[in-house]
Amino acid sequence: MRLHRIACFLALVVSAALSGTVSAQADEKEKSAAAVPAENDHASAPANSDIQVGDVLTVKLDELLPTQPVLAYDRIFASLGRYEARPAQLFDDLCLTNGGGGIQTWHEDSKPTDLDSYTCKQKSGSQQDALPTVLVAPDGKTLYLLSGHHILSTFWDMPNGGTSVPVLVKVTHSLAEGDIDEKWDAMKKAGQIWLYNTRGDKIKPSDLPQYLGMKQLKHDKYLSLVFFLRNVAYNDPDKDFPMANPLIRPMSVPYLQYHWAQYLRKHMKISQYDLDDPEQYTAALKEAASIIVSAPDDEEIPGSGKTAKALGKFEEMNTKVLDSLLSRQTSSWHYAMAYRIREQEESTPKRVLEARKAKEAEEKAKQDEATSAETKEENQTNESQ
């Protein structure tokens, strides 16, 4: 499977279509692209090469290959935390991502892997602009995901999700015919793919992960900061941008948040902060916000071809929005931090947790004792007066 996937992507950057005998790995891939039963009339990913631009397909998550190597994990943690607090939100996101406009009905036995176990407000696929988009590789059947990496990785990694979650995708590009080099270059210029790793270095298409999910795509911590700083330090420069699905295409400028992450990477060191500590995470957010708003309006953000102003930077930090993000118990940051801390505790040995809690209790006792002594001293002073 891995050899076949790499071969497909290498074919995207050469000037000839795939030819010759299909390997055993390709046969396996063809079998895995079998139809996923759906509640609608949309086709499943065909095992042959008759996929056309404009088609809406029902596929499983493990049939989609990423076109970026990184994710903002905290964006995923925020969704996972929200799903735990409000299970209906999970099915609402599923319906929205499948072009169904939101959840209509669901019950305790509803499963993300079963499209018939919940009902959306509209028929799945009704809102095609809300669907994740895919590219058909030169072999005519392999599908590369262009938009929706975060929400589909969330579905992949959620406890009741996984590789077999069915989703609807829309085919917007195909390299099955025509000049491959020309199409591929046009997609790179249009910002349809992101070939930079967590260090900000360029990678080759063959270095892209094989699957979605946090085990394959790496955590770009700067991207997590930028995710939370929308409306704090920047926003979409196009205030009238139609947002059919904010989970899929949240910005008018392709990879706008990724460009800001690259900028922060050159101006601060995220390694100086422990992002599992709410206070240190808060400090990191404030530093990142200050860096973005301090960028000169006419400064070109490297790699974007646009100025800081064109990437939506604010003249000053919106402290009101930041305070709300950090204090509101239902904010995305709070959900992410709660999920982050719980994951850390579950992965930490019990003896380490007990020692840590004992130390915290000891420090609190010392602080309480010091406070009590200060209060007693103040009372004695007041009495003597």
XYZ file of C-alpha atoms in Angstrom:
385
model
C 0.000 0.000 0.000
C 2.753 2.433 0.952
C 4.645 1.800 -2.290
C 1.546 2.389 -4.333
C 0.706 5.643 -2.564
C 4.209 7.016 -2.941
C 4.262 6.004 -6.595
C 0.994 7.839 -7.208
C 2.279 11.025 -5.659
C 5.584 10.880 -7.447
C 3.595 10.703 -10.642
C 2.091 14.063 -9.776
C 5.419 15.779 -10.224
C 6.639 14.102 -13.388
C 5.513 14.804 -16.897
C 4.118 11.425 -17.880
C 1.122 9.449 -16.700
C 1.519 6.172 -14.952
C 1.992 3.236 -17.263
C 2.891 -0.429 -17.163
C 1.642 -3.211 -14.979
C -0.199 -2.254 -11.800
C 1.571 -3.577 -8.755
C 0.153 -5.887 -6.113
C -0.114 -2.888 -3.826
C -2.314 -1.143 -6.376
C -4.564 -4.203 -6.512
C -4.947 -3.998 -2.766
C -5.758 -0.289 -3.019
C -8.356 -0.978 -5.683
C -10.105 -3.477 -3.431
C -10.067 -1.068 -0.486
C -11.862 1.553 -2.603
C -15.052 -0.516 -2.508
C -18.398 1.220 -2.164
C -19.550 2.543 1.190
C -23.331 2.167 1.602
C -24.900 5.618 1.853
C -28.298 7.051 2.529
C -28.159 9.070 -0.673
C -27.628 8.605 -4.387
C -23.996 9.715 -4.414
C -21.515 7.253 -5.869
C -18.856 5.527 -3.836
C -15.246 5.754 -4.957
C -15.104 3.563 -8.087
C -12.507 0.830 -8.383
C -11.817 1.883 -11.977
C -10.725 5.179 -13.492
C -14.089 6.780 -14.270
C -13.976 9.455 -11.515
C -14.659 12.880 -13.003
C -14.270 16.452 -11.761
C -17.566 17.466 -10.172
C -18.380 14.002 -8.839
C -19.533 13.664 -5.221
C -18.278 10.422 -3.703
C -18.909 8.584 -0.448
C -15.618 7.235 0.892
C -14.034 5.996 4.078
C -11.373 8.073 5.775
C -8.592 5.606 5.047
C -9.208 6.057 1.311
C -7.994 9.666 1.462
C -4.335 10.673 1.288
C -3.149 13.949 2.903
C -1.614 16.830 0.950
C -0.067 18.418 4.039
C 2.209 16.982 6.749
C 1.057 19.042 9.755
C -1.977 19.799 11.894
C -2.876 22.128 14.758
C -3.487 19.428 17.360
C -5.162 21.860 19.732
C -7.788 22.584 17.117
C -8.566 18.857 17.142
C -8.407 18.698 20.952
C -10.931 21.540 21.128
C -13.374 19.560 18.973
C -12.806 16.322 20.893
C -13.342 18.119 24.202
C -16.515 19.710 22.897
C -17.817 16.323 21.681
C -17.347 14.891 25.173
C -19.269 17.764 26.725
C -21.943 17.909 24.018
C -22.284 14.668 21.995
C -24.794 16.323 19.665
C -21.982 18.575 18.409
C -20.228 15.560 16.935
C -23.197 14.652 14.754
C -23.773 18.297 13.896
C -20.185 18.476 12.593
C -20.655 15.226 10.677
C -23.790 16.577 9.010
C -22.166 19.915 8.232
C -19.086 18.235 6.759
C -21.258 15.878 4.695
C -23.206 18.790 3.236
C -26.326 18.109 5.290
C -26.551 21.495 6.995
C -26.437 20.271 10.600
C -27.999 17.609 12.805
C -31.752 16.974 12.803
C -32.083 13.877 15.000
C -29.722 11.489 16.747
C -29.861 9.141 19.731
C -27.525 7.408 22.164
C -27.046 4.486 19.793
C -26.097 6.717 16.839
C -22.670 5.959 15.419
C -20.408 8.116 13.237
C -19.622 4.996 11.208
C -23.308 4.476 10.355
C -24.892 7.174 8.189
C -28.340 5.661 8.780
C -28.117 6.056 12.577
C -28.621 9.834 12.526
C -30.517 12.333 10.369
C -29.290 15.663 9.038
C -31.401 18.751 8.338
C -30.883 18.215 4.622
C -29.989 15.273 2.455
C -26.266 14.561 2.617
C -24.480 16.311 -0.226
C -27.150 18.989 -0.626
C -24.625 21.699 0.205
C -21.759 20.745 -2.093
C -19.768 23.876 -1.239
C -19.511 22.539 2.318
C -17.865 19.256 1.323
C -14.175 18.379 1.659
C -12.484 18.494 -1.742
C -10.222 15.911 -3.359
C -7.803 15.487 -6.232
C -7.788 12.386 -8.447
C -4.258 11.060 -9.002
C -2.913 10.060 -12.444
C -4.019 6.451 -11.874
C -7.610 7.697 -12.077
C -8.739 6.343 -8.711
C -6.419 7.345 -5.841
C -7.864 10.333 -3.951
C -5.784 13.094 -2.352
C -7.538 15.318 0.180
C -7.250 19.038 -0.596
C -9.413 20.580 2.140
C -10.710 19.288 5.460
C -7.579 17.767 7.022
C -8.415 18.944 10.540
C -12.042 17.914 10.795
C -11.499 14.581 9.038
C -8.504 13.856 11.294
C -10.795 14.667 14.223
C -13.265 12.060 12.970
C -10.350 9.634 12.547
C -9.019 10.116 16.099
C -12.251 10.446 18.099
C -12.979 7.425 20.349
C -16.089 6.342 18.441
C -14.692 7.205 15.013
C -11.796 5.682 13.131
C -10.736 4.779 9.643
C -14.141 3.496 8.551
C -16.090 6.732 9.146
C -17.887 7.440 5.844
C -17.766 10.973 4.481
C -18.809 12.717 1.283
C -16.136 14.446 -0.782
C -16.253 16.485 -3.981
C -13.784 15.987 -6.812
C -12.429 19.415 -7.809
C -9.189 18.470 -9.581
C -7.960 15.577 -11.689
C -4.532 14.643 -12.962
C -5.812 11.623 -14.841
C -5.587 13.443 -18.170
C -3.704 16.360 -19.679
C -0.371 17.900 -18.773
C 0.433 16.766 -15.221
C 3.222 19.270 -14.633
C 1.059 22.190 -15.690
C -1.854 21.180 -13.468
C 0.340 20.396 -10.489
C 2.210 23.703 -10.718
C -1.090 25.558 -10.994
C -2.325 23.865 -7.806
C 0.824 24.795 -5.897
C 0.517 28.417 -7.020
C -3.154 28.443 -6.046
C -2.301 27.238 -2.540
C -4.055 23.894 -2.862
C -1.305 21.952 -1.080
C 1.072 22.594 1.853
C 4.536 21.047 1.634
C 6.209 22.335 4.818
C 7.006 20.345 7.968
C 6.935 21.376 11.643
C 10.326 23.071 11.273
C 9.034 25.165 8.398
C 11.205 23.305 5.903
C 9.984 22.290 2.459
C 9.351 18.598 1.898
C 8.921 16.433 -1.169
C 5.473 15.131 -2.118
C 6.780 11.604 -1.484
C 7.434 12.608 2.166
C 3.748 13.247 2.844
C 2.006 10.983 5.380
C 0.140 7.905 4.183
C -3.032 8.564 6.164
C -4.952 11.209 8.076
C -4.910 11.481 11.868
C -2.520 12.615 14.568
C -0.377 9.481 14.389
C 0.629 10.435 10.853
C 0.372 14.226 10.611
C 2.655 16.074 13.041
C 1.783 18.840 15.490
C 2.691 22.334 14.341
C 2.481 24.145 17.678
C 2.709 27.553 16.022
C -0.352 26.660 13.966
C -2.218 25.865 17.182
C -1.384 29.345 18.488
C -2.626 30.949 15.285
C -5.860 28.952 15.432
C -6.754 30.507 18.789
C -5.655 34.022 17.774
C -8.253 34.570 15.068
C -10.228 37.697 16.025
C -7.472 38.473 18.551
C -4.564 39.393 16.265
C -5.922 38.845 12.756
C -9.013 37.882 10.804
C -10.040 37.044 7.270
C -9.236 40.110 5.135
C -12.370 39.381 3.088
C -15.220 40.117 5.468
C -17.746 38.964 2.862
C -16.113 35.588 2.244
C -18.912 32.989 1.931
C -18.352 30.376 4.621
C -20.378 27.316 3.669
C -18.445 25.222 6.176
C -15.975 26.849 8.608
C -14.694 23.365 9.486
C -13.390 22.907 5.931
C -12.518 26.291 4.416
C -12.409 28.920 7.170
C -10.457 31.580 5.238
C -10.579 33.314 1.858
C -6.778 33.168 1.531
C -5.575 29.556 1.157
C -3.420 28.474 4.110
C -3.613 31.944 5.656
C -3.177 30.562 9.176
C -0.250 28.403 8.046
C 1.558 31.469 6.714
C 1.159 33.211 10.064
C 2.489 30.066 11.761
C 5.573 30.250 9.534
C 5.999 33.900 10.487
C 5.789 33.150 14.220
C 8.320 30.341 13.797
C 10.916 32.951 12.810
C 10.075 35.395 15.615
C 9.534 33.314 18.781
C 10.533 29.996 20.344
C 7.555 27.862 21.257
C 9.923 25.439 23.014
C 10.272 27.988 25.818
C 6.681 27.318 26.843
C 5.047 24.276 28.410
C 1.751 24.216 26.550
C 0.342 21.744 29.076
C 0.493 24.561 31.626
C -2.443 26.998 31.157
C -0.433 29.963 32.436
C 2.464 29.308 30.077
C 0.098 28.680 27.180
C -1.544 32.019 27.941
C 1.864 33.710 27.868
C 2.660 32.061 24.529
C -0.614 33.292 23.045
C 0.054 36.840 24.194
C 3.562 36.846 22.746
C 2.329 35.422 19.436
C -0.496 37.962 19.226
C 1.930 40.805 19.937
C 4.249 39.608 17.158
C 1.449 39.457 14.592
C -0.016 42.894 15.338
C 3.490 44.408 15.431
C 4.265 43.265 11.893
C 4.449 46.296 9.537
C 1.390 46.485 7.289
C 3.509 46.400 4.150
C 5.815 43.576 5.272
C 5.563 40.626 2.892
C 4.994 37.428 4.818
C 7.482 34.909 3.360
C 5.946 32.233 1.182
C 2.539 33.870 0.999
C 3.184 36.501 -1.651
C 1.050 38.834 0.463
C 1.648 41.595 2.980
C 0.778 41.343 6.653
C -2.187 43.636 6.046
C -3.415 41.435 3.204
C -3.261 38.477 5.589
C -5.695 40.216 7.903
C -3.437 41.446 10.733
C -4.946 43.823 13.277
C -3.407 47.163 14.215
C -3.591 46.163 17.871
C -4.432 43.119 19.935
C -8.122 42.636 20.716
C -7.708 42.057 24.441
C -11.453 41.738 25.004
C -11.678 38.719 22.704
C -8.485 37.258 24.180
C -9.810 37.624 27.728
C -13.025 35.887 26.706
C -11.069 33.051 25.080
C -9.026 32.521 28.236
C -11.828 32.914 30.798
C -14.927 31.444 29.162
C -15.401 27.800 30.148
C -16.972 26.966 26.786
C -14.252 28.528 24.631
C -12.274 26.401 22.188
C -9.116 27.051 24.240
C -10.698 25.755 27.449
C -11.956 22.616 25.735
C -8.502 22.044 24.230
C -6.678 22.608 27.538
C -9.014 20.294 29.451
C -8.540 17.581 26.846
C -4.775 18.184 26.737
C -4.379 17.934 30.525
C -6.511 14.815 30.753
C -4.547 13.120 27.975
C -1.319 13.962 29.754
C -2.589 12.536 33.047
C -3.796 9.346 31.413
C -0.398 8.814 29.789
C 1.584 9.636 32.942
C 2.437 6.786 35.375
C 0.330 6.782 38.534
C 3.318 7.181 40.844
C 4.456 10.295 38.982
C 0.978 11.811 39.231
C 0.790 11.066 42.952
C 4.194 12.648 43.551
C 3.177 15.689 41.519
C -0.108 16.100 43.419
C 1.691 15.690 46.755
C 4.152 18.421 45.793
C 1.337 20.727 44.708
C -0.487 20.079 47.987
C 2.694 20.830 49.953
C 3.252 24.091 48.089
C -0.365 25.102 48.639
C -0.090 24.359 52.359
C 3.035 26.540 52.614
C 1.291 29.325 50.716
C -1.777 29.090 52.974
C 0.454 29.132 56.048
C 2.279 32.205 54.795
C -0.990 33.961 54.026
C -2.346 33.095 57.469
C 0.791 34.451 59.141
C 0.543 37.709 57.180
C -3.120 38.092 58.132
C -2.334 37.434 61.809
C 0.453 40.011 61.752
C -1.833 42.614 60.158
C -4.505 41.991 62.796
C -1.984 42.400 65.624
C -0.770 45.662 64.082
C -4.307 46.990 63.797
C -5.081 46.053 67.407
C -1.994 47.852 68.668
C -3.106 51.008 66.901
